[in-house]
Structures are given as C-alpha cells and as structure tokens.
C-alpha cells in the first residue's frame, strides 16, 4: 500500500533521522479523517518538489509527529505542460483541471473565452483562482505528486495569443480539426500548452487568432 501524502509548507529543511511535525488542517485531516496511527508510513510535500517519507511517531487532535526516513528533492519534469482551460458552466472546468492535475500538468491558466458563460470580474478572479488552486492541490495529493501546478491569472483571447510564443508547442482542442491529437509529435522536453475551450466551442475568430500565433488545431477523434 502506498503511503498517503499530506501538505506541509516547511519541510525543505527536514533531515533524515530527525522528527518533523505536521500541524494545522492537514494534521487534523490526517488524524481525524484518514485515521493515521503510530507506526504507519506517511509522506509530506510542499508542492514545490520536496518529498519526505517517514513513520508516524505520535498524534494529537491538532498535530502529527513523524520520524523522517527519506528526504527527496525531485527534479522538475523535462516536459512541462500548461493547461489553458476556458471558464465553463457548472463544475465542468473544475473537473477538467482536477483530471489534468492527476495526469501531470505543470500549470493551469483560466481562459475567459468569448463563449464562456461563466465570467470572472476582479472580485470573482480572486475567489475563482483560490477555488481552482484548492482543487489542484487536492488532486496533487490524491495523485501523490511532489510538484503541484500553479493556477495563474486568467487571460483573454488576445492576451493568450500574445503569450503563446513562450511555448515550444501549442495545441488547441477543436472538433473541426482534421489532425488527431494522437498523431502529434510531442517533444521529450520543453514547454507545451494545451488549450481547451468552453462547452459552446471556440469562436472561429479566436481559432484564427490562436493559429496566427502558432497554435495547431487538434481533435480527440469522433468518439470524444
């Protein structure tokens, strides 16, 4: 059985053989919800690449102590994938970023597409990003990742098009595309952006703008 993973902000200075303490809401979750017991294996991460493995030494209602058995500073993946996810109705966008995190994306950018029914003004931007980051963090824990994606500021289509030059490859999912995603030659290292539109699809003018900036249109196939 793989040991469960919990978030701890200050573990980058942990040393093997020493004692580390998990506190706050994460400790409460570990003790009260996951029912972690003395002697059980546990993992901690700061979401920035640090992973600590250890054994539970003691628990209280608000803290958990563990003996550090292993300290790992993981390297960033050679290929970093950014998901550009359009704001969507209901929880569709949230389900998308959750699944993408579990599959290994490195960053998430909310996109205010023309056909996005949901809209973030300045107040909603703060709450929306915080909500998305919470979902991403939980998905990172569930998938036992040491690197968690950062939810960046939302972008308009024009801002997105200007930013595409930062990537080695940009793929836009679109049902009208003739090229299949499975047929794309993906580099082994570098930066990729995957753009996903809202439930109503991406406007033709937006597709043109993204293509002019270097993006390729791809389809998942007729059955998706």
CSV table of C-alpha atoms in Angstrom, one decimal:
chain,number,residue,atom,x,y,z
A,1,UNK,CA,0.0,0.0,0.0
A,2,UNK,CA,1.3,3.4,-1.0
A,3,UNK,CA,1.6,5.8,2.0
A,4,UNK,CA,-0.8,8.8,1.9
A,5,UNK,CA,0.5,12.3,1.1
A,6,UNK,CA,-0.1,15.4,3.0
A,7,UNK,CA,0.9,19.1,2.5
A,8,UNK,CA,3.5,20.7,4.7
A,9,UNK,CA,4.9,24.1,3.8
A,10,UNK,CA,8.2,24.0,5.7
A,11,UNK,CA,9.7,20.6,5.0
A,12,UNK,CA,12.6,21.7,2.7
A,13,UNK,CA,14.9,21.7,5.7
A,14,UNK,CA,13.9,18.3,7.1
A,15,UNK,CA,16.7,15.8,7.7
A,16,UNK,CA,16.8,12.1,7.7
A,17,UNK,CA,16.7,10.8,11.3
A,18,UNK,CA,15.1,13.9,12.7
A,19,UNK,CA,11.5,14.5,13.7
A,20,UNK,CA,9.1,16.5,11.6
A,21,UNK,CA,5.7,17.9,12.7
A,22,UNK,CA,2.6,18.2,10.6
A,23,UNK,CA,0.1,20.7,12.0
A,24,UNK,CA,-3.0,22.7,11.2
A,25,UNK,CA,-5.8,21.5,8.9
A,26,UNK,CA,-3.6,18.9,7.2
A,27,UNK,CA,-2.8,17.3,10.6
A,28,UNK,CA,-6.4,17.3,11.6
A,29,UNK,CA,-7.3,15.6,8.3
A,30,UNK,CA,-4.5,13.0,8.7
A,31,UNK,CA,-5.6,12.1,12.3
A,32,UNK,CA,-9.3,12.6,12.3
A,33,UNK,CA,-10.3,11.6,8.7
A,34,UNK,CA,-7.5,9.4,7.4
A,35,UNK,CA,-7.1,7.9,10.9
A,36,UNK,CA,-3.3,7.8,10.7
A,37,UNK,CA,-1.8,5.6,13.5
A,38,UNK,CA,1.5,5.4,15.2
A,39,UNK,CA,3.9,3.2,13.2
A,40,UNK,CA,2.2,3.9,9.9
A,41,UNK,CA,4.1,5.2,6.8
A,42,UNK,CA,3.3,8.7,5.7
A,43,UNK,CA,4.5,11.2,3.0
A,44,UNK,CA,4.8,15.0,3.2
A,45,UNK,CA,5.3,17.5,0.3
A,46,UNK,CA,5.5,21.3,-0.1
A,47,UNK,CA,4.1,21.0,-3.6
A,48,UNK,CA,7.4,22.5,-4.9
A,49,UNK,CA,9.2,19.3,-5.4
A,50,UNK,CA,10.2,18.3,-1.9
A,51,UNK,CA,9.0,14.9,-0.7
A,52,UNK,CA,9.6,13.5,2.8
A,53,UNK,CA,8.8,9.9,3.7
A,54,UNK,CA,8.6,8.8,7.3
A,55,UNK,CA,6.8,6.9,10.1
A,56,UNK,CA,4.2,8.3,12.4
A,57,UNK,CA,5.6,8.7,16.0
A,58,UNK,CA,2.7,10.4,17.8
A,59,UNK,CA,-0.6,12.1,17.1
A,60,UNK,CA,-2.9,14.6,18.8
A,61,UNK,CA,-6.1,16.2,17.6
A,62,UNK,CA,-4.1,19.1,16.0
A,63,UNK,CA,-0.6,17.7,15.2
A,64,UNK,CA,1.2,14.6,14.0
A,65,UNK,CA,4.9,13.8,14.6
A,66,UNK,CA,6.9,11.6,12.2
A,67,UNK,CA,10.4,10.2,12.0
A,68,UNK,CA,12.0,11.3,8.7
A,69,UNK,CA,13.2,8.2,6.9
A,70,UNK,CA,13.8,9.7,3.4
A,71,UNK,CA,14.2,13.2,2.0
A,72,UNK,CA,13.8,13.7,-1.7
A,73,UNK,CA,14.2,16.8,-3.8
A,74,UNK,CA,12.6,15.9,-7.1
A,75,UNK,CA,13.6,17.4,-10.4
A,76,UNK,CA,11.1,19.3,-12.5
A,77,UNK,CA,9.8,17.3,-15.4
A,78,UNK,CA,11.7,17.8,-18.6
A,79,UNK,CA,8.5,18.4,-20.5
A,80,UNK,CA,6.2,20.9,-18.8
A,81,UNK,CA,2.5,21.1,-19.9
A,82,UNK,CA,0.3,24.1,-19.2
A,83,UNK,CA,-3.5,23.6,-19.4
A,84,UNK,CA,-5.3,26.6,-20.7
A,85,UNK,CA,-8.8,25.9,-19.6
A,86,UNK,CA,-11.8,28.1,-20.6
A,87,UNK,CA,-14.2,29.1,-17.9
A,88,UNK,CA,-17.2,26.8,-18.2
A,89,UNK,CA,-20.7,26.4,-16.8
A,90,UNK,CA,-21.2,24.5,-13.5
A,91,UNK,CA,-18.3,22.4,-12.4
A,92,UNK,CA,-17.0,21.3,-15.8
A,93,UNK,CA,-13.9,23.4,-15.7
A,94,UNK,CA,-13.2,22.2,-12.2
A,95,UNK,CA,-13.4,18.6,-13.2
A,96,UNK,CA,-11.1,19.3,-16.1
A,97,UNK,CA,-8.4,20.9,-14.0
A,98,UNK,CA,-8.7,18.1,-11.4
A,99,UNK,CA,-8.2,15.4,-14.1
A,100,UNK,CA,-5.4,17.4,-15.8
A,101,UNK,CA,-3.5,17.7,-12.5
A,102,UNK,CA,-3.8,14.0,-11.9
A,103,UNK,CA,-2.4,13.4,-15.4
A,104,UNK,CA,0.6,15.6,-14.7
A,105,UNK,CA,0.1,19.2,-16.0
A,106,UNK,CA,2.6,21.8,-14.6
A,107,UNK,CA,0.4,24.9,-14.7
A,108,UNK,CA,-3.2,26.0,-15.2
A,109,UNK,CA,-4.4,29.2,-16.9
A,110,UNK,CA,-8.1,30.2,-16.7
A,111,UNK,CA,-9.2,31.5,-20.1
A,112,UNK,CA,-12.1,33.9,-20.5
A,113,UNK,CA,-13.2,32.8,-23.9
A,114,UNK,CA,-15.8,34.5,-26.0
A,115,UNK,CA,-18.4,31.7,-25.4
A,116,UNK,CA,-17.6,31.2,-21.7
A,117,UNK,CA,-20.9,31.6,-19.8
A,118,UNK,CA,-19.0,32.0,-16.6
A,119,UNK,CA,-17.2,35.3,-16.1
A,120,UNK,CA,-14.7,36.4,-13.6
A,121,UNK,CA,-14.6,40.1,-12.7
A,122,UNK,CA,-11.9,41.4,-10.3
A,123,UNK,CA,-13.7,40.0,-7.2
A,124,UNK,CA,-14.6,36.7,-8.8
A,125,UNK,CA,-11.0,36.4,-10.1
A,126,UNK,CA,-9.6,36.2,-6.5
A,127,UNK,CA,-12.2,33.7,-5.4
A,128,UNK,CA,-12.1,31.7,-8.6
A,129,UNK,CA,-8.3,31.3,-8.6
A,130,UNK,CA,-8.3,30.3,-4.9
A,131,UNK,CA,-11.0,27.7,-5.6
A,132,UNK,CA,-9.1,26.3,-8.6
A,133,UNK,CA,-5.9,26.2,-6.6
A,134,UNK,CA,-7.6,24.3,-3.9
A,135,UNK,CA,-8.9,21.8,-6.4
A,136,UNK,CA,-5.4,21.5,-8.0
A,137,UNK,CA,-3.8,21.0,-4.6
A,138,UNK,CA,-6.2,18.2,-3.6
A,139,UNK,CA,-5.7,16.5,-6.9
A,140,UNK,CA,-1.9,16.8,-6.4
A,141,UNK,CA,-2.3,15.0,-3.1
A,142,UNK,CA,-4.5,12.3,-4.5
A,143,UNK,CA,-2.1,11.6,-7.3
A,144,UNK,CA,0.9,11.7,-4.9
A,145,UNK,CA,2.7,14.4,-6.8
A,146,UNK,CA,5.5,16.4,-5.3
A,147,UNK,CA,5.1,19.2,-7.8
A,148,UNK,CA,1.7,20.9,-7.9
A,149,UNK,CA,0.5,23.1,-10.7
A,150,UNK,CA,0.1,26.8,-10.0
A,151,UNK,CA,-3.2,28.5,-11.1
A,152,UNK,CA,-2.1,31.6,-12.9
A,153,UNK,CA,-4.1,34.8,-13.6
A,154,UNK,CA,-7.0,34.5,-16.1
A,155,UNK,CA,-6.4,35.6,-19.7
A,156,UNK,CA,-8.5,37.0,-22.5
A,157,UNK,CA,-8.1,35.6,-26.0
A,158,UNK,CA,-5.8,38.4,-27.1
A,159,UNK,CA,-3.6,38.1,-24.1
A,160,UNK,CA,-3.4,34.3,-24.6
A,161,UNK,CA,-2.4,34.7,-28.3
A,162,UNK,CA,0.4,37.1,-27.2
A,163,UNK,CA,1.7,34.6,-24.7
A,164,UNK,CA,1.8,31.5,-27.0
A,165,UNK,CA,5.3,32.4,-28.1
A,166,UNK,CA,6.6,31.2,-24.7
A,167,UNK,CA,5.8,27.6,-25.6
A,168,UNK,CA,7.5,25.1,-27.9
A,169,UNK,CA,4.2,23.6,-29.0
A,170,UNK,CA,0.6,24.8,-28.6
A,171,UNK,CA,-2.3,22.5,-29.2
A,172,UNK,CA,-5.9,23.7,-29.3
A,173,UNK,CA,-8.6,21.0,-29.0
A,174,UNK,CA,-11.3,21.6,-31.6
A,175,UNK,CA,-13.9,19.3,-33.0
A,176,UNK,CA,-13.4,20.7,-36.5
A,177,UNK,CA,-9.7,19.9,-36.6
A,178,UNK,CA,-8.6,17.2,-39.1
A,179,UNK,CA,-5.4,16.3,-37.2
A,180,UNK,CA,-5.7,13.9,-34.3
A,181,UNK,CA,-4.0,14.6,-31.0
A,182,UNK,CA,-2.7,11.1,-31.1
A,183,UNK,CA,-0.8,11.9,-34.3
A,184,UNK,CA,1.1,14.9,-32.9
A,185,UNK,CA,4.8,14.6,-32.5
A,186,UNK,CA,5.4,15.7,-28.9
A,187,UNK,CA,8.9,16.8,-27.8
A,188,UNK,CA,10.6,15.0,-24.9
A,189,UNK,CA,11.4,18.3,-23.2
A,190,UNK,CA,10.4,21.9,-23.3
A,191,UNK,CA,7.0,23.6,-22.8
A,192,UNK,CA,3.7,22.7,-24.2
A,193,UNK,CA,0.3,24.5,-23.9
A,194,UNK,CA,-2.9,22.6,-24.3
A,195,UNK,CA,-5.9,24.9,-24.9
A,196,UNK,CA,-9.4,23.7,-24.1
A,197,UNK,CA,-12.5,25.7,-25.0
A,198,UNK,CA,-15.9,26.2,-23.2
A,199,UNK,CA,-18.9,24.0,-23.7
A,200,UNK,CA,-20.1,26.1,-26.6
A,201,UNK,CA,-16.8,25.6,-28.5
A,202,UNK,CA,-14.2,28.2,-29.6
A,203,UNK,CA,-15.2,31.1,-31.8
A,204,UNK,CA,-13.9,30.9,-35.4
A,205,UNK,CA,-12.2,34.3,-34.9
A,206,UNK,CA,-10.5,33.0,-31.7
A,207,UNK,CA,-9.2,29.9,-33.6
A,208,UNK,CA,-7.8,32.2,-36.3
A,209,UNK,CA,-6.1,34.4,-33.7
A,210,UNK,CA,-4.5,31.4,-31.9
A,211,UNK,CA,-3.4,29.8,-35.2
A,212,UNK,CA,-1.8,33.0,-36.3
A,213,UNK,CA,0.2,32.9,-33.0
A,214,UNK,CA,1.5,29.4,-33.9
A,215,UNK,CA,-1.1,27.1,-32.4
A,216,UNK,CA,-2.2,23.8,-34.0
A,217,UNK,CA,-5.8,22.6,-34.0
A,218,UNK,CA,-6.2,19.0,-33.0
A,219,UNK,CA,-9.1,16.7,-32.3
A,220,UNK,CA,-9.5,13.8,-29.9
A,221,UNK,CA,-11.4,11.9,-32.5
A,222,UNK,CA,-15.0,11.2,-33.4
A,223,UNK,CA,-15.9,9.3,-30.3
A,224,UNK,CA,-15.0,12.1,-27.8
